């Protein structure tokens, strides 16, 4: 009780002191005239440059102010720490707010001024020229004007990233996010543990007027991937101060961290008078409650260490000719995703993004070992700083027995088109490579030179036996130009004088209990533009196959991926790793893409152009030139292990 009173009295004294010193309370009041009028006469010689009258105006508490055009911006005095309009600052470099600060910067008063800033004391009288207008009003006006300029400069194709919030998006639509445990390749994917609703943590207390950073205990109200909706202890059913936070962030700690670290636990100001004995309250509330493991932050750090390093050389698919690989160098690693720059790219702009567990990258020498086509580099000698990535870093494929009955050239099957991932197509084995690898071509869409053949391993989850789509009620995409519709495999095999690949040769791995459900939100790579990670939704589940829809975009952009694909991530992954998240397309973009899609479908006349399909963003537009195929919704959708038949019996 006494501790609480002392804390309350200390808080009120601190608030009074701050109000008296700064001449403001919580940033709402203007700076006091007393502070600005106490400058000496020799310092008053510095005049503020007049502000242009044609600049934008903002009103604050009944007063009107004008501000710069945004080119000059705001500046911070390196001596006293005062923030103000850059044009009003002294010298060409605009480092100081006045002559006095400039002269005092290298003097003995520098240490005292910096100490005052750290202690939260008011700015010195030297900064009086900047106190003629409220600081908060300046910042608000500048921010508003900058936002206006940005809005005017945005093009129709631009997607606003700054305004998107996963928390608001989930709350306003009552969405559910896929749990972190669905993503074994993501940080903490295999050691997430029992983190769930009700877990208590220690977090910064933002509802506090103390000058130092203090903490309070909060409970997880809702989980969405890495993100958690938190509520401070003591608010009961009051959600007014609930906030979203990344559980793996640096500001979330297990209960007890403050005690061991010497950090203060202070109840939020809104409820500080609710209880007289906060210690007894916490003891009662926390008895039997769960918290994060003591080594949680260490586990997070360890799970974000990646074996691939910059300057490593790898073999990766040639994005302009899928049938071959090229040498590329790791330029950067973000969250396990690699930015690979093709070795011949002098300006380092010819790049390719993929995850370190992607089946598209291999160790140097892989192509030669299996008989895959390879583009030799014009660079005869590799740079001294570059070195070959060790073979053990790459994802291992399951060993297969090719000695007995095996795949043969000309056999038919069904495969996900790597150039149109929303479609499962009629396909043909064009070449059998070593170690279980196959070169596949999409019937009716192949280039004459075979430059669009692509390599799948026999155990790949992206190839299926004849009849897979039929048994699972998925619309199969027939060969382009095939007139005998509806498509029937039995007739097609007879007409082409070909045979279907035996069902027993396909990978019959058991469907894992992956945890995905229809409607779950996640972050997913747009494999047609693999540098982009977008807000996405699971819309269909066929055993281990997931149909991913990119929020705000047409269904033509949907993609079929495996449930263990390294290109799927939990909500909050981009924030955790520092990767840029692409938000849902705004309504204007949706309308444009919808009308564009309809026009393209009506005027379909172009023939397939081979490797030009892989031309960055144009790829999506070219894909819209194809036929429209709807995906039937049926009872075959499986959300976990099931007894439904995975393959259909072949025609005799």
Short mmCIF file of N, CA and C in Angstrom, two decimals, residues 267-437:
data_model
loop_
_atom_site.label_atom_id
_atom_site.label_comp_id
_atom_site.label_asym_id
_atom_site.label_seq_id
_atom_site.Cartn_x
_atom_site.Cartn_y
_atom_site.Cartn_z
N UNK A 267 2.21 -0.61 -12.94
CA UNK A 267 0.87 -0.80 -13.52
C UNK A 267 0.50 0.35 -14.44
N UNK A 268 -0.29 0.10 -15.48
CA UNK A 268 -0.72 1.16 -16.40
C UNK A 268 -1.44 2.28 -15.65
N UNK A 269 -1.27 3.49 -16.11
CA UNK A 269 -1.84 4.66 -15.45
C UNK A 269 -3.37 4.60 -15.41
N UNK A 270 -3.98 4.00 -16.44
CA UNK A 270 -5.44 3.93 -16.51
C UNK A 270 -6.04 3.16 -15.33
N UNK A 271 -5.32 2.18 -14.83
CA UNK A 271 -5.86 1.34 -13.76
C UNK A 271 -5.01 1.37 -12.50
N UNK A 272 -4.11 2.34 -12.38
CA UNK A 272 -3.18 2.31 -11.26
C UNK A 272 -3.88 2.46 -9.90
N UNK A 273 -5.08 3.03 -9.87
CA UNK A 273 -5.82 3.19 -8.60
C UNK A 273 -6.84 2.07 -8.40
N UNK A 274 -6.84 1.10 -9.29
CA UNK A 274 -7.85 0.03 -9.21
C UNK A 274 -7.61 -0.90 -8.03
N UNK A 275 -6.33 -1.12 -7.72
CA UNK A 275 -5.98 -2.00 -6.59
C UNK A 275 -5.01 -1.27 -5.68
N UNK A 276 -5.11 -1.60 -4.40
CA UNK A 276 -4.20 -0.99 -3.43
C UNK A 276 -2.97 -1.84 -3.20
N UNK A 277 -3.06 -3.13 -3.49
CA UNK A 277 -1.91 -4.03 -3.30
C UNK A 277 -1.67 -4.79 -4.61
N UNK A 278 -0.86 -4.20 -5.48
CA UNK A 278 -0.60 -4.80 -6.77
C UNK A 278 0.21 -6.09 -6.66
N UNK A 279 1.05 -6.16 -5.66
CA UNK A 279 1.86 -7.36 -5.48
C UNK A 279 0.97 -8.57 -5.22
N UNK A 280 0.00 -8.40 -4.31
CA UNK A 280 -0.93 -9.49 -4.01
C UNK A 280 -1.77 -9.84 -5.22
N UNK A 281 -2.14 -8.81 -6.00
CA UNK A 281 -2.93 -9.03 -7.22
C UNK A 281 -2.17 -9.90 -8.21
N UNK A 282 -0.90 -9.57 -8.43
CA UNK A 282 -0.10 -10.33 -9.38
C UNK A 282 0.13 -11.76 -8.92
N UNK A 283 0.38 -11.93 -7.63
CA UNK A 283 0.60 -13.27 -7.11
C UNK A 283 -0.63 -14.14 -7.36
N UNK A 284 -1.80 -13.56 -7.14
CA UNK A 284 -3.05 -14.30 -7.34
C UNK A 284 -3.26 -14.61 -8.81
N UNK A 285 -3.00 -13.63 -9.68
CA UNK A 285 -3.26 -13.80 -11.10
C UNK A 285 -2.27 -14.75 -11.78
N UNK A 286 -1.04 -14.76 -11.30
CA UNK A 286 0.00 -15.52 -11.98
C UNK A 286 0.19 -16.92 -11.44
N UNK A 287 -0.45 -17.23 -10.33
CA UNK A 287 -0.34 -18.58 -9.78
C UNK A 287 -0.95 -19.60 -10.75
N UNK A 288 -0.13 -20.52 -11.22
CA UNK A 288 -0.59 -21.54 -12.15
C UNK A 288 -0.61 -21.11 -13.60
N UNK A 289 -0.25 -19.87 -13.88
CA UNK A 289 -0.27 -19.38 -15.26
C UNK A 289 1.00 -19.80 -15.99
N UNK A 290 0.91 -19.86 -17.32
CA UNK A 290 2.07 -20.21 -18.15
C UNK A 290 2.75 -18.94 -18.65
N UNK A 291 4.04 -19.07 -18.89
CA UNK A 291 4.80 -17.97 -19.48
C UNK A 291 5.78 -18.55 -20.49
N UNK A 292 6.55 -17.69 -21.12
CA UNK A 292 7.54 -18.16 -22.10
C UNK A 292 8.68 -18.88 -21.40
N UNK A 293 9.33 -19.82 -22.09
CA UNK A 293 10.51 -20.48 -21.51
C UNK A 293 11.60 -19.44 -21.24
N UNK A 294 12.43 -19.66 -20.22
CA UNK A 294 13.48 -18.70 -19.89
C UNK A 294 14.45 -18.46 -21.04
N UNK A 295 14.67 -19.48 -21.88
CA UNK A 295 15.61 -19.35 -22.99
C UNK A 295 14.91 -19.06 -24.31
N UNK A 296 13.72 -18.50 -24.26
CA UNK A 296 12.94 -18.28 -25.47
C UNK A 296 13.67 -17.37 -26.45
N UNK A 297 14.19 -16.25 -25.98
CA UNK A 297 14.88 -15.32 -26.88
C UNK A 297 16.11 -15.95 -27.49
N UNK A 298 16.78 -16.81 -26.72
CA UNK A 298 17.95 -17.50 -27.25
C UNK A 298 17.55 -18.47 -28.37
N UNK A 299 16.44 -19.16 -28.17
CA UNK A 299 15.95 -20.07 -29.21
C UNK A 299 15.57 -19.31 -30.47
N UNK A 300 14.95 -18.16 -30.29
CA UNK A 300 14.59 -17.34 -31.46
C UNK A 300 15.84 -16.96 -32.23
N UNK A 301 16.85 -16.51 -31.50
CA UNK A 301 18.10 -16.10 -32.15
C UNK A 301 18.76 -17.27 -32.87
N UNK A 302 18.79 -18.43 -32.24
CA UNK A 302 19.41 -19.60 -32.86
C UNK A 302 18.65 -20.07 -34.09
N UNK A 303 17.31 -19.96 -34.05
CA UNK A 303 16.51 -20.42 -35.19
C UNK A 303 16.60 -19.47 -36.38
N UNK A 304 17.20 -18.30 -36.17
CA UNK A 304 17.35 -17.33 -37.25
C UNK A 304 18.80 -17.25 -37.74
N UNK A 305 19.58 -18.29 -37.45
CA UNK A 305 20.93 -18.41 -38.00
C UNK A 305 20.87 -19.32 -39.23
N UNK A 306 21.41 -18.86 -40.32
CA UNK A 306 21.27 -19.59 -41.58
C UNK A 306 22.64 -19.99 -42.12
N UNK A 307 22.76 -21.23 -42.61
CA UNK A 307 24.07 -21.73 -43.06
C UNK A 307 24.58 -21.08 -44.34
N UNK A 308 23.68 -20.60 -45.18
CA UNK A 308 24.12 -19.97 -46.42
C UNK A 308 24.67 -18.57 -46.13
N UNK A 309 25.79 -18.26 -46.74
CA UNK A 309 26.44 -16.98 -46.53
C UNK A 309 26.62 -16.26 -47.86
N UNK A 310 26.77 -14.96 -47.78
CA UNK A 310 27.00 -14.19 -49.00
C UNK A 310 28.30 -14.64 -49.68
N UNK A 311 28.34 -14.53 -50.97
CA UNK A 311 29.47 -14.90 -51.83
C UNK A 311 29.54 -16.39 -52.12
N UNK A 312 28.61 -17.19 -51.59
CA UNK A 312 28.58 -18.60 -51.93
C UNK A 312 28.05 -18.78 -53.36
N UNK A 313 28.62 -19.73 -54.10
CA UNK A 313 28.21 -20.03 -55.46
C UNK A 313 27.30 -21.27 -55.46
N UNK A 314 26.22 -21.20 -56.24
CA UNK A 314 25.28 -22.30 -56.35
C UNK A 314 24.86 -22.45 -57.81
N UNK A 315 24.20 -23.57 -58.10
CA UNK A 315 23.54 -23.73 -59.39
C UNK A 315 22.04 -23.52 -59.17
N UNK A 316 21.43 -22.71 -60.01
CA UNK A 316 20.01 -22.39 -59.86
C UNK A 316 19.37 -22.38 -61.24
N UNK A 317 18.07 -22.60 -61.27
CA UNK A 317 17.35 -22.63 -62.54
C UNK A 317 17.52 -21.29 -63.26
N UNK A 318 17.66 -21.36 -64.57
CA UNK A 318 17.74 -20.17 -65.40
C UNK A 318 16.32 -19.66 -65.61
N UNK A 319 16.02 -18.49 -65.10
CA UNK A 319 14.64 -18.00 -65.14
C UNK A 319 14.17 -17.68 -66.56
N UNK A 320 15.11 -17.57 -67.52
CA UNK A 320 14.72 -17.31 -68.91
C UNK A 320 14.62 -18.59 -69.73
N UNK A 321 15.24 -19.67 -69.25
CA UNK A 321 15.15 -20.98 -69.89
C UNK A 321 15.05 -22.03 -68.79
N UNK A 322 13.84 -22.47 -68.51
CA UNK A 322 13.64 -23.38 -67.39
C UNK A 322 14.37 -24.70 -67.54
N UNK A 323 14.74 -25.03 -68.77
CA UNK A 323 15.33 -26.34 -69.02
C UNK A 323 16.78 -26.44 -68.58
N UNK A 324 17.37 -25.34 -68.14
CA UNK A 324 18.78 -25.37 -67.79
C UNK A 324 19.04 -24.63 -66.48
N UNK A 325 20.24 -24.84 -65.97
CA UNK A 325 20.66 -24.13 -64.75
C UNK A 325 21.83 -23.21 -65.08
N UNK A 326 22.09 -22.30 -64.16
CA UNK A 326 23.21 -21.37 -64.28
C UNK A 326 23.88 -21.22 -62.93
N UNK A 327 25.08 -20.70 -62.94
CA UNK A 327 25.77 -20.41 -61.69
C UNK A 327 25.33 -19.04 -61.19
N UNK A 328 25.04 -18.97 -59.91
CA UNK A 328 24.66 -17.71 -59.28
C UNK A 328 25.38 -17.58 -57.95
N UNK A 329 25.47 -16.35 -57.47
CA UNK A 329 26.17 -16.06 -56.23
C UNK A 329 25.19 -15.49 -55.22
N UNK A 330 25.28 -15.96 -53.98
CA UNK A 330 24.41 -15.46 -52.91
C UNK A 330 24.77 -14.00 -52.61
N UNK A 331 23.85 -13.12 -52.87
CA UNK A 331 24.07 -11.70 -52.64
C UNK A 331 23.61 -11.29 -51.24
N UNK A 332 22.50 -11.88 -50.78
CA UNK A 332 22.00 -11.56 -49.43
C UNK A 332 21.14 -12.71 -48.94
N UNK A 333 21.00 -12.79 -47.62
CA UNK A 333 20.18 -13.81 -46.96
C UNK A 333 19.25 -13.12 -45.99
N UNK A 334 17.94 -13.27 -46.20
CA UNK A 334 16.94 -12.66 -45.32
C UNK A 334 15.94 -13.73 -44.91
N UNK A 335 15.97 -14.09 -43.64
CA UNK A 335 15.01 -15.06 -43.13
C UNK A 335 15.10 -16.41 -43.82
N UNK A 336 16.28 -16.78 -44.31
CA UNK A 336 16.43 -18.04 -45.03
C UNK A 336 16.19 -17.92 -46.52
N UNK A 337 15.69 -16.78 -46.96
CA UNK A 337 15.50 -16.54 -48.39
C UNK A 337 16.78 -15.95 -48.97
N UNK A 338 17.13 -16.44 -50.16
CA UNK A 338 18.38 -16.05 -50.79
C UNK A 338 18.12 -15.16 -52.00
N UNK A 339 18.84 -14.08 -52.06
CA UNK A 339 18.86 -13.30 -53.31
C UNK A 339 20.10 -13.73 -54.07
N UNK A 340 19.85 -14.42 -55.18
CA UNK A 340 20.94 -14.96 -55.99
C UNK A 340 21.14 -14.08 -57.21
N UNK A 341 22.36 -13.69 -57.47
CA UNK A 341 22.70 -12.89 -58.65
C UNK A 341 23.44 -13.79 -59.62
N UNK A 342 22.92 -13.90 -60.83
CA UNK A 342 23.59 -14.73 -61.84
C UNK A 342 25.02 -14.22 -62.05
N UNK A 343 25.93 -15.16 -62.16
CA UNK A 343 27.36 -14.83 -62.12
C UNK A 343 27.77 -13.87 -63.24
N UNK A 344 27.09 -13.91 -64.36
CA UNK A 344 27.46 -13.05 -65.49
C UNK A 344 26.89 -11.64 -65.39
N UNK A 345 26.09 -11.38 -64.37
CA UNK A 345 25.46 -10.07 -64.22
C UNK A 345 26.47 -9.08 -63.63
N UNK A 346 26.96 -8.18 -64.46
CA UNK A 346 27.97 -7.23 -64.00
C UNK A 346 27.40 -6.19 -63.05
N UNK A 347 26.17 -5.73 -63.32
CA UNK A 347 25.57 -4.71 -62.46
C UNK A 347 24.73 -5.32 -61.34
N UNK A 348 24.71 -6.65 -61.22
CA UNK A 348 24.02 -7.37 -60.16
C UNK A 348 22.52 -7.14 -60.14
N UNK A 349 21.94 -6.87 -61.31
CA UNK A 349 20.49 -6.68 -61.37
C UNK A 349 19.77 -7.93 -61.87
N UNK A 350 20.52 -8.84 -62.51
CA UNK A 350 19.92 -10.08 -63.01
C UNK A 350 19.93 -11.09 -61.86
N UNK A 351 18.83 -11.13 -61.12
CA UNK A 351 18.81 -11.92 -59.89
C UNK A 351 17.63 -12.88 -59.84
N UNK A 352 17.62 -13.70 -58.81
CA UNK A 352 16.55 -14.68 -58.62
C UNK A 352 16.43 -14.94 -57.12
N UNK A 353 15.19 -14.90 -56.61
CA UNK A 353 14.93 -15.13 -55.19
C UNK A 353 14.39 -16.54 -54.97
N UNK A 354 14.87 -17.20 -53.93
CA UNK A 354 14.30 -18.48 -53.53
C UNK A 354 14.73 -18.78 -52.09
N UNK A 355 14.06 -19.75 -51.49
CA UNK A 355 14.43 -20.16 -50.13
C UNK A 355 15.60 -21.11 -50.20
N UNK A 356 16.36 -21.17 -49.11
CA UNK A 356 17.54 -22.05 -49.11
C UNK A 356 17.16 -23.53 -49.20
N UNK A 357 15.90 -23.87 -48.89
CA UNK A 357 15.43 -25.25 -49.04
C UNK A 357 14.69 -25.48 -50.34
N UNK A 358 14.74 -24.53 -51.26
CA UNK A 358 14.04 -24.66 -52.52
C UNK A 358 14.63 -25.78 -53.37
N UNK A 359 13.77 -26.53 -54.09
CA UNK A 359 14.28 -27.57 -55.01
C UNK A 359 14.91 -26.98 -56.26
N UNK A 360 14.93 -25.67 -56.39
CA UNK A 360 15.47 -25.02 -57.59
C UNK A 360 16.95 -24.72 -57.48
N UNK A 361 17.56 -24.89 -56.32
CA UNK A 361 18.99 -24.60 -56.17
C UNK A 361 19.74 -25.89 -55.81
N UNK A 362 20.99 -25.95 -56.25
CA UNK A 362 21.81 -27.14 -56.06
C UNK A 362 23.27 -26.74 -55.90
N UNK A 363 24.07 -27.69 -55.48
CA UNK A 363 25.51 -27.44 -55.34
C UNK A 363 26.17 -27.40 -56.71
N UNK A 364 27.33 -26.78 -56.77
CA UNK A 364 28.08 -26.69 -58.02
C UNK A 364 28.47 -28.11 -58.47
N UNK A 365 28.15 -28.41 -59.72
CA UNK A 365 28.43 -29.73 -60.25
C UNK A 365 27.22 -30.65 -60.31
N UNK A 366 26.10 -30.20 -59.74
CA UNK A 366 24.88 -31.02 -59.72
C UNK A 366 24.38 -31.32 -61.13
N UNK A 367 24.33 -30.33 -61.98
CA UNK A 367 23.80 -30.50 -63.34
C UNK A 367 24.58 -31.56 -64.11
N UNK A 368 25.90 -31.48 -64.01
CA UNK A 368 26.73 -32.46 -64.72
C UNK A 368 26.50 -33.87 -64.17
N UNK A 369 26.30 -33.98 -62.85
CA UNK A 369 26.19 -35.30 -62.24
C UNK A 369 24.92 -36.04 -62.64
N UNK A 370 23.84 -35.31 -62.99
CA UNK A 370 22.58 -35.98 -63.34
C UNK A 370 22.24 -35.86 -64.82
N UNK A 371 23.04 -35.11 -65.57
CA UNK A 371 22.77 -34.95 -66.99
C UNK A 371 21.81 -33.83 -67.32
N UNK A 372 21.70 -32.84 -66.45
CA UNK A 372 20.82 -31.69 -66.67
C UNK A 372 21.52 -30.65 -67.53
N UNK A 373 20.78 -29.96 -68.37
CA UNK A 373 21.36 -28.90 -69.19
C UNK A 373 21.88 -27.78 -68.32
N UNK A 374 23.00 -27.19 -68.73
CA UNK A 374 23.68 -26.20 -67.91
C UNK A 374 24.28 -25.12 -68.82
N UNK A 375 24.07 -23.88 -68.45
CA UNK A 375 24.64 -22.78 -69.22
C UNK A 375 25.99 -22.41 -68.61
N UNK A 376 27.01 -22.60 -69.39
CA UNK A 376 28.35 -22.27 -68.90
C UNK A 376 28.52 -20.76 -68.84
N UNK A 377 29.19 -20.33 -67.80
CA UNK A 377 29.41 -18.90 -67.60
C UNK A 377 30.51 -18.40 -68.50
N UNK A 378 30.37 -17.17 -68.97
CA UNK A 378 31.43 -16.54 -69.76
C UNK A 378 32.62 -16.16 -68.91
N UNK A 379 32.39 -16.17 -67.60
CA UNK A 379 33.48 -15.84 -66.67
C UNK A 379 34.34 -17.09 -66.51
N UNK A 380 35.56 -17.04 -67.02
CA UNK A 380 36.42 -18.23 -67.00
C UNK A 380 36.99 -18.51 -65.62
N UNK A 381 37.14 -17.48 -64.82
CA UNK A 381 37.71 -17.67 -63.49
C UNK A 381 36.82 -17.01 -62.46
N UNK A 382 36.42 -17.76 -61.45
CA UNK A 382 35.55 -17.18 -60.44
C UNK A 382 36.32 -16.18 -59.58
N UNK A 383 35.62 -15.21 -59.06
CA UNK A 383 36.25 -14.19 -58.25
C UNK A 383 36.79 -14.79 -56.97
N UNK A 384 37.87 -14.20 -56.49
CA UNK A 384 38.55 -14.73 -55.31
C UNK A 384 37.63 -14.78 -54.09
N UNK A 385 36.72 -13.80 -53.99
CA UNK A 385 35.86 -13.73 -52.80
C UNK A 385 34.74 -14.77 -52.84
N UNK A 386 34.46 -15.34 -54.02
CA UNK A 386 33.38 -16.31 -54.16
C UNK A 386 33.89 -17.72 -53.89
N UNK A 387 33.03 -18.53 -53.30
CA UNK A 387 33.39 -19.92 -53.02
C UNK A 387 32.15 -20.79 -53.13
N UNK A 388 32.37 -22.06 -53.49
CA UNK A 388 31.26 -22.98 -53.72
C UNK A 388 30.57 -23.34 -52.40
N UNK A 389 29.25 -23.30 -52.41
CA UNK A 389 28.49 -23.70 -51.22
C UNK A 389 28.65 -25.20 -51.00
N UNK A 390 28.90 -25.63 -49.77
CA UNK A 390 29.05 -27.07 -49.49
C UNK A 390 27.79 -27.84 -49.86
N UNK A 391 27.96 -29.04 -50.38
CA UNK A 391 26.83 -29.84 -50.86
C UNK A 391 25.86 -30.20 -49.75
N UNK A 392 26.33 -30.32 -48.50
CA UNK A 392 25.45 -30.75 -47.42
C UNK A 392 24.44 -29.68 -47.01
N UNK A 393 24.60 -28.45 -47.51
CA UNK A 393 23.66 -27.39 -47.15
C UNK A 393 22.34 -27.49 -47.90
N UNK A 394 22.32 -28.22 -48.99
CA UNK A 394 21.14 -28.25 -49.84
C UNK A 394 20.16 -29.33 -49.40
N UNK A 395 18.89 -29.08 -49.73
CA UNK A 395 17.83 -30.01 -49.35
C UNK A 395 18.04 -31.36 -50.04
N UNK A 396 17.98 -32.41 -49.25
CA UNK A 396 18.17 -33.76 -49.79
C UNK A 396 16.83 -34.30 -50.32
N UNK A 397 16.91 -35.03 -51.44
CA UNK A 397 15.72 -35.68 -51.99
C UNK A 397 15.74 -37.15 -51.60
N UNK A 398 14.58 -37.73 -51.60
CA UNK A 398 14.47 -39.15 -51.23
C UNK A 398 15.10 -40.02 -52.31
N UNK A 399 15.86 -41.01 -51.87
CA UNK A 399 16.48 -41.93 -52.82
C UNK A 399 15.41 -42.84 -53.44
N UNK A 400 15.57 -43.12 -54.72
CA UNK A 400 14.60 -43.96 -55.44
C UNK A 400 15.35 -45.10 -56.13
N UNK A 401 14.66 -46.17 -56.36
CA UNK A 401 15.23 -47.34 -57.04
C UNK A 401 14.82 -47.30 -58.51
N UNK A 402 15.76 -47.00 -59.36
CA UNK A 402 15.47 -46.90 -60.80
C UNK A 402 15.86 -48.16 -61.56
N UNK A 403 16.30 -49.18 -60.81
CA UNK A 403 16.77 -50.40 -61.47
C UNK A 403 15.64 -51.19 -62.11
N UNK A 404 14.48 -51.24 -61.44
CA UNK A 404 13.36 -52.01 -61.97
C UNK A 404 12.51 -51.19 -62.91
N UNK A 405 11.21 -51.32 -62.76
CA UNK A 405 10.28 -50.53 -63.57
C UNK A 405 10.43 -49.07 -63.21
N UNK A 406 10.54 -48.23 -64.22
CA UNK A 406 10.79 -46.81 -63.96
C UNK A 406 10.14 -45.96 -65.03
N UNK A 407 10.15 -44.65 -64.81
CA UNK A 407 9.59 -43.70 -65.78
C UNK A 407 10.34 -43.79 -67.11
N UNK A 408 9.60 -43.58 -68.19
CA UNK A 408 10.19 -43.60 -69.51
C UNK A 408 9.74 -42.38 -70.30
N UNK A 409 10.56 -42.00 -71.27
CA UNK A 409 10.21 -40.86 -72.12
C UNK A 409 8.90 -41.13 -72.84
N UNK A 410 8.05 -40.11 -72.89
CA UNK A 410 6.77 -40.22 -73.58
C UNK A 410 5.61 -40.57 -72.68
N UNK A 411 5.89 -41.02 -71.45
CA UNK A 411 4.79 -41.33 -70.52
C UNK A 411 4.02 -40.07 -70.15
N UNK A 412 2.71 -40.25 -69.97
CA UNK A 412 1.84 -39.12 -69.62
C UNK A 412 1.61 -39.08 -68.11
N UNK A 413 1.35 -37.86 -67.61
CA UNK A 413 1.06 -37.64 -66.20
C UNK A 413 0.38 -36.29 -66.05
N UNK A 414 0.10 -35.91 -64.82
CA UNK A 414 -0.46 -34.59 -64.52
C UNK A 414 0.56 -33.83 -63.68
N UNK A 415 0.72 -32.55 -63.97
CA UNK A 415 1.74 -31.77 -63.28
C UNK A 415 1.30 -30.33 -63.10
N UNK A 416 1.76 -29.72 -62.02
CA UNK A 416 1.54 -28.29 -61.82
C UNK A 416 2.43 -27.54 -62.80
N UNK A 417 1.82 -26.65 -63.57
CA UNK A 417 2.57 -25.87 -64.55
C UNK A 417 3.39 -24.82 -63.81
N UNK A 418 4.72 -24.87 -63.87
CA UNK A 418 5.54 -23.89 -63.14
C UNK A 418 5.39 -22.47 -63.67
N UNK A 419 4.79 -22.32 -64.86
CA UNK A 419 4.55 -20.99 -65.42
C UNK A 419 3.13 -20.52 -65.22
N UNK A 420 2.32 -21.36 -64.61
CA UNK A 420 0.94 -20.99 -64.27
C UNK A 420 0.53 -21.89 -63.12
N UNK A 421 0.95 -21.51 -61.93
CA UNK A 421 0.82 -22.38 -60.77
C UNK A 421 -0.61 -22.57 -60.30
N UNK A 422 -1.56 -21.92 -60.95
CA UNK A 422 -2.96 -22.13 -60.59
C UNK A 422 -3.54 -23.32 -61.34
N UNK A 423 -2.76 -23.91 -62.25
CA UNK A 423 -3.28 -24.97 -63.10
C UNK A 423 -2.49 -26.26 -62.96
N UNK A 424 -3.23 -27.39 -62.91
CA UNK A 424 -2.63 -28.72 -63.02
C UNK A 424 -2.94 -29.20 -64.43
N UNK A 425 -1.91 -29.54 -65.17
CA UNK A 425 -2.04 -29.73 -66.61
C UNK A 425 -1.70 -31.15 -67.05
N UNK A 426 -2.12 -31.46 -68.27
CA UNK A 426 -1.70 -32.69 -68.94
C UNK A 426 -0.23 -32.51 -69.33
N UNK A 427 0.61 -33.47 -68.95
CA UNK A 427 2.05 -33.32 -69.16
C UNK A 427 2.67 -34.62 -69.65
N UNK A 428 3.91 -34.49 -70.14
CA UNK A 428 4.64 -35.63 -70.70
C UNK A 428 6.07 -35.64 -70.19
N UNK A 429 6.59 -36.84 -69.90
CA UNK A 429 7.99 -36.98 -69.53
C UNK A 429 8.83 -36.88 -70.80
N UNK A 430 9.67 -35.88 -70.88
CA UNK A 430 10.46 -35.64 -72.08
C UNK A 430 11.85 -36.24 -72.00
N UNK A 431 12.38 -36.37 -70.79
CA UNK A 431 13.71 -36.94 -70.63
C UNK A 431 13.85 -37.49 -69.23
N UNK A 432 14.51 -38.63 -69.10
CA UNK A 432 14.76 -39.24 -67.79
C UNK A 432 16.23 -39.00 -67.44
N UNK A 433 16.46 -38.28 -66.34
CA UNK A 433 17.82 -37.98 -65.88
C UNK A 433 18.23 -38.96 -64.79
N UNK A 434 19.41 -38.78 -64.27
CA UNK A 434 19.92 -39.65 -63.21
C UNK A 434 19.34 -39.25 -61.85
N UNK A 435 19.49 -40.15 -60.89
CA UNK A 435 19.10 -39.91 -59.49
C UNK A 435 17.61 -39.60 -59.32
N UNK A 436 16.78 -40.06 -60.24
CA UNK A 436 15.34 -39.90 -60.09
C UNK A 436 14.77 -38.62 -60.63
N UNK A 437 15.55 -37.82 -61.34
CA UNK A 437 15.06 -36.55 -61.88
C UNK A 437 14.45 -36.75 -63.26
#
